[in-house]
Coordinates of C-alpha atoms in Angstrom, one line a residue:
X448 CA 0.0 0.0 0.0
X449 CA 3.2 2.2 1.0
X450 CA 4.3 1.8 -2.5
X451 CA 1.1 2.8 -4.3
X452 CA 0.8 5.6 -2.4
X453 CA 4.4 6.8 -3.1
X454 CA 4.1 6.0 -6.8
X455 CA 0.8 7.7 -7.2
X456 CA 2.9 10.9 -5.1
X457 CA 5.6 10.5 -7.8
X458 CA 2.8 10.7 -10.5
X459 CA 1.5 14.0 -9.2
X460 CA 4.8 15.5 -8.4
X461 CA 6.1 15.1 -12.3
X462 CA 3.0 16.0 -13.8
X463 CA 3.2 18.9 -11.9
X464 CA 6.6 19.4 -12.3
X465 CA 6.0 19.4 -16.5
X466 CA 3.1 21.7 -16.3
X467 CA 5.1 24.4 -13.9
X468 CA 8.1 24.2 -16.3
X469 CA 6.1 25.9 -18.9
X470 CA 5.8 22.8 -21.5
X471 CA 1.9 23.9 -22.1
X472 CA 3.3 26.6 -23.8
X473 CA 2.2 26.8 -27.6
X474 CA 2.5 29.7 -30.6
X475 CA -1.3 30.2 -30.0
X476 CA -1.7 30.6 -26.4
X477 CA 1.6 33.2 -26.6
X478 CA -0.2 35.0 -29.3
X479 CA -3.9 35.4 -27.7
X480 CA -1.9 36.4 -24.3
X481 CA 0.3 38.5 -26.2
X482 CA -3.0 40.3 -27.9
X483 CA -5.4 40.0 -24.9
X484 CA -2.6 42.0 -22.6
X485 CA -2.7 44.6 -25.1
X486 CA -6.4 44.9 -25.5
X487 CA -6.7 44.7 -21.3
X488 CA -3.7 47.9 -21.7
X489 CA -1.6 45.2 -19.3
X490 CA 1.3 46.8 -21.6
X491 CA 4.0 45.4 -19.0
X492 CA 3.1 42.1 -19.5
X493 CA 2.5 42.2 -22.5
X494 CA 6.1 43.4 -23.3
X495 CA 7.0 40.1 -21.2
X496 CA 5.9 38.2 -24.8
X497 CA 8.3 40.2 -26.6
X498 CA 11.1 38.7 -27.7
X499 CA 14.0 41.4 -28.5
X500 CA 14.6 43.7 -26.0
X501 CA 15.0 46.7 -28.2
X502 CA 11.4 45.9 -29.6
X503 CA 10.0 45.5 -26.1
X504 CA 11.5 49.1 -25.6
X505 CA 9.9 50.0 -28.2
X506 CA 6.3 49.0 -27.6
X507 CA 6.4 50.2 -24.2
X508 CA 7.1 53.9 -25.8
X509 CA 4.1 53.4 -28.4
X510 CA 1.5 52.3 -25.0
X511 CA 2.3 55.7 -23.2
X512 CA 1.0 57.5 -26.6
X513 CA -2.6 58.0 -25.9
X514 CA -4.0 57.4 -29.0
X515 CA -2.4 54.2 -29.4
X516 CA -3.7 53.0 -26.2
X517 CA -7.1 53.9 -28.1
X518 CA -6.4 51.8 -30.6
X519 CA -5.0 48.9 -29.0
X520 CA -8.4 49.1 -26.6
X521 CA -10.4 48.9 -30.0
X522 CA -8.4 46.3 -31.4
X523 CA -10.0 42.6 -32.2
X524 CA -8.5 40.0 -33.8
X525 CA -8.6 36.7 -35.8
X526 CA -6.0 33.6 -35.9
X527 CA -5.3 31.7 -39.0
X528 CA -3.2 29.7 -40.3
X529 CA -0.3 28.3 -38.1
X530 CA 3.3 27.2 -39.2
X531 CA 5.5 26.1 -36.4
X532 CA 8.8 24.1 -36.0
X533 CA 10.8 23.2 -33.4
X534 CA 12.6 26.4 -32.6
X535 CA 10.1 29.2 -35.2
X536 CA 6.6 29.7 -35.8
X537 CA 4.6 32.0 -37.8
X538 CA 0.7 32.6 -37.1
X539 CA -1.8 34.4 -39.9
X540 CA -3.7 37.5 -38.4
X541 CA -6.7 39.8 -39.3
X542 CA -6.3 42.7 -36.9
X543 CA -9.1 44.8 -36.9
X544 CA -8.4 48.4 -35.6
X545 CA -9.4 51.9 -36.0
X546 CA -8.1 53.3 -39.3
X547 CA -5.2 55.5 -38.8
X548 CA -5.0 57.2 -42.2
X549 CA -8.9 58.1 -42.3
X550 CA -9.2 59.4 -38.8
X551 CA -5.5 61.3 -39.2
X552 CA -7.3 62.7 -42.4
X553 CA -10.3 63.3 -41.0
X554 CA -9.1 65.6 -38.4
X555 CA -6.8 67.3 -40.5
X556 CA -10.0 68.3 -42.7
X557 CA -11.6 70.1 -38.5
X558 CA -8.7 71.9 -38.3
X559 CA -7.8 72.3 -41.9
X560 CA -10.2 76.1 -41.6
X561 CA -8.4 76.7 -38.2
X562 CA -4.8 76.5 -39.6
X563 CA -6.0 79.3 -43.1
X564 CA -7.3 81.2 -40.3
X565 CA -4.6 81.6 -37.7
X566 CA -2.2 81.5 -40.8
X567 CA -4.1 84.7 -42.3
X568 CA -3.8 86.5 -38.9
X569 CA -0.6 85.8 -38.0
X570 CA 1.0 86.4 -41.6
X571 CA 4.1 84.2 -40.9
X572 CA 3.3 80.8 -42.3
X573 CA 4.5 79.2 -39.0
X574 CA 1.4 78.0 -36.9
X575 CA 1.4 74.4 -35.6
X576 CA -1.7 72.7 -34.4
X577 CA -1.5 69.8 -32.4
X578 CA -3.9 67.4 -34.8
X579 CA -3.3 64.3 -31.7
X580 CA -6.6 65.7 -29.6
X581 CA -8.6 66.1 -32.9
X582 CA -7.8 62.3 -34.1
X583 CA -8.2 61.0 -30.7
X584 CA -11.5 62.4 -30.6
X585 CA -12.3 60.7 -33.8
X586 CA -10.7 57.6 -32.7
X587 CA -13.3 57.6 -29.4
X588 CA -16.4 57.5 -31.6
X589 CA -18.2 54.5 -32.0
X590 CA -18.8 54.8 -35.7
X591 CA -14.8 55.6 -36.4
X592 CA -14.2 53.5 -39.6
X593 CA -11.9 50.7 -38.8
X594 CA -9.5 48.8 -41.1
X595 CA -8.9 44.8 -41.0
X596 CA -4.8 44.4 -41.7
X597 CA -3.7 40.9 -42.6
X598 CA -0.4 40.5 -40.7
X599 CA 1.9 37.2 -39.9
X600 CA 3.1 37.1 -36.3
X601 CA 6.4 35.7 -35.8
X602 CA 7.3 33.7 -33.0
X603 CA 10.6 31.8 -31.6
X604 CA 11.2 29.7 -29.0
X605 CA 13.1 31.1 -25.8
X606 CA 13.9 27.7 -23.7
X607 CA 10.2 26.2 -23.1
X608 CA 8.4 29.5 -23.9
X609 CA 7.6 31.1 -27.3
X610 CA 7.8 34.7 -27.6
X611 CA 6.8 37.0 -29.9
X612 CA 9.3 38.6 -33.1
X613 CA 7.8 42.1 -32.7
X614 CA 8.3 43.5 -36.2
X615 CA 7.4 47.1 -37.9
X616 CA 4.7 45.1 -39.9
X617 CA 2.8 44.1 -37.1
X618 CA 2.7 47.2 -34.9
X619 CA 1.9 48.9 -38.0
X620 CA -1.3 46.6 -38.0
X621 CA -1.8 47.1 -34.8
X622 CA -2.1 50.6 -34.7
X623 CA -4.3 50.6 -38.2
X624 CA -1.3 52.1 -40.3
X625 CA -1.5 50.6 -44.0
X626 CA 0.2 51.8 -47.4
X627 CA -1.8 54.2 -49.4
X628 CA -2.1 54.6 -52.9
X629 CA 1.3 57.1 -53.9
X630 CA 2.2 56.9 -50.4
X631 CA 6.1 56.2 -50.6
X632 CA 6.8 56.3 -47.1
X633 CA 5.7 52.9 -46.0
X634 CA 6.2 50.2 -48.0
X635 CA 4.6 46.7 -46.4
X636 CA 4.2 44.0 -48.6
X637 CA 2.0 41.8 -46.1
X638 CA -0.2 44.9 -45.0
X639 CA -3.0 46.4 -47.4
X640 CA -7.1 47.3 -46.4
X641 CA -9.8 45.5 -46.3
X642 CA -13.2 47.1 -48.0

């Protein structure tokens, strides 16, 4: 009886032994974690996803910009397709998020009148409005349009845990940025708008 009840303790200890040491871990649970943090605005843990340390830097700057926090509130999302090894993986997304370009042009059409204006007045050419509370504002309203970017999110394996290859592409979907028509400055082959 000693025995069974020491092998049966030996059962439980290992079993929880592999589940503690992180083996549970998959592409698609570090993914929806990654993209559930970021929706909750749990910025610091999501960072803890991030692979590179100069990307996690670098997300962490984009949370403290209000409007992105916004957007990343907004944000849904869909999981596709799934290629993994033992060491990479690479997961299809939709991301679904507030449209950057519209809502940037949008407000720059408000305070298009107020820039002629003070511009008149002033006679110098050298006003500056802040356009961030004008697209914020548009950003906040239910019926902002929103864009659906198809992104791939990269993912490598850290010891038993996968974490996420934060590249330009995929913030760029997450905050609803997409290449326009004639618009040079961004090219991203992977990224282009839904309808």
């Amino acid at each position: 009886m000693k025995k069974f009840v020491f092998l049966f303790a030996m059962i439980i200890i290992i079993v929880s032994l592999i589940g503690w040491n992180g083996s549970s871990s998959s592409p698609q649970k570090t993914t929806n974690e990654f993209l559930q943090s970021i929706q909750k605005g749990k910025w610091k843990s999501a960072s803890n996803y991030i692979e590179n340390p100069d990307a996690k830097e670098y997300f962490l700057g984009e949370t403290h910009q209000k409007y992105n926090r916004i957007l990343f509130e907004k944000m849904a999302y869909k999981t596709g397709e799934i290629q993994k090894d033992a060491k990479k993986a690479t997961i299809d997304l939709k991301i679904t998020t507030i449209d950057t370009r519209k809502a940037q042009d949008k407000a720059f059409e408000k305070i298009k009148k107020e820039i002629l204006e003070k511009d008149s007045n002033d006679g110098d050419g050298s006003y500056v409005v802040d356009t961030i509370p004008y697209v914020i504002k548009i950003a906040k309203n239910p019926s902002a349009k929103k864009v659906t970017l198809p992104v791939k999110i990269k993912l490598v394996k850290v010891g038993d845990a996968w974490k996420v290859d934060l590249t330009e592409d995929f913030m760029d979907a997450l905050t609803g940025i997409y290449e326009r028509d004639g618009d040079e400055s961004l090219k991203m082959e992977r990224i282009s708008p839904s309808n």
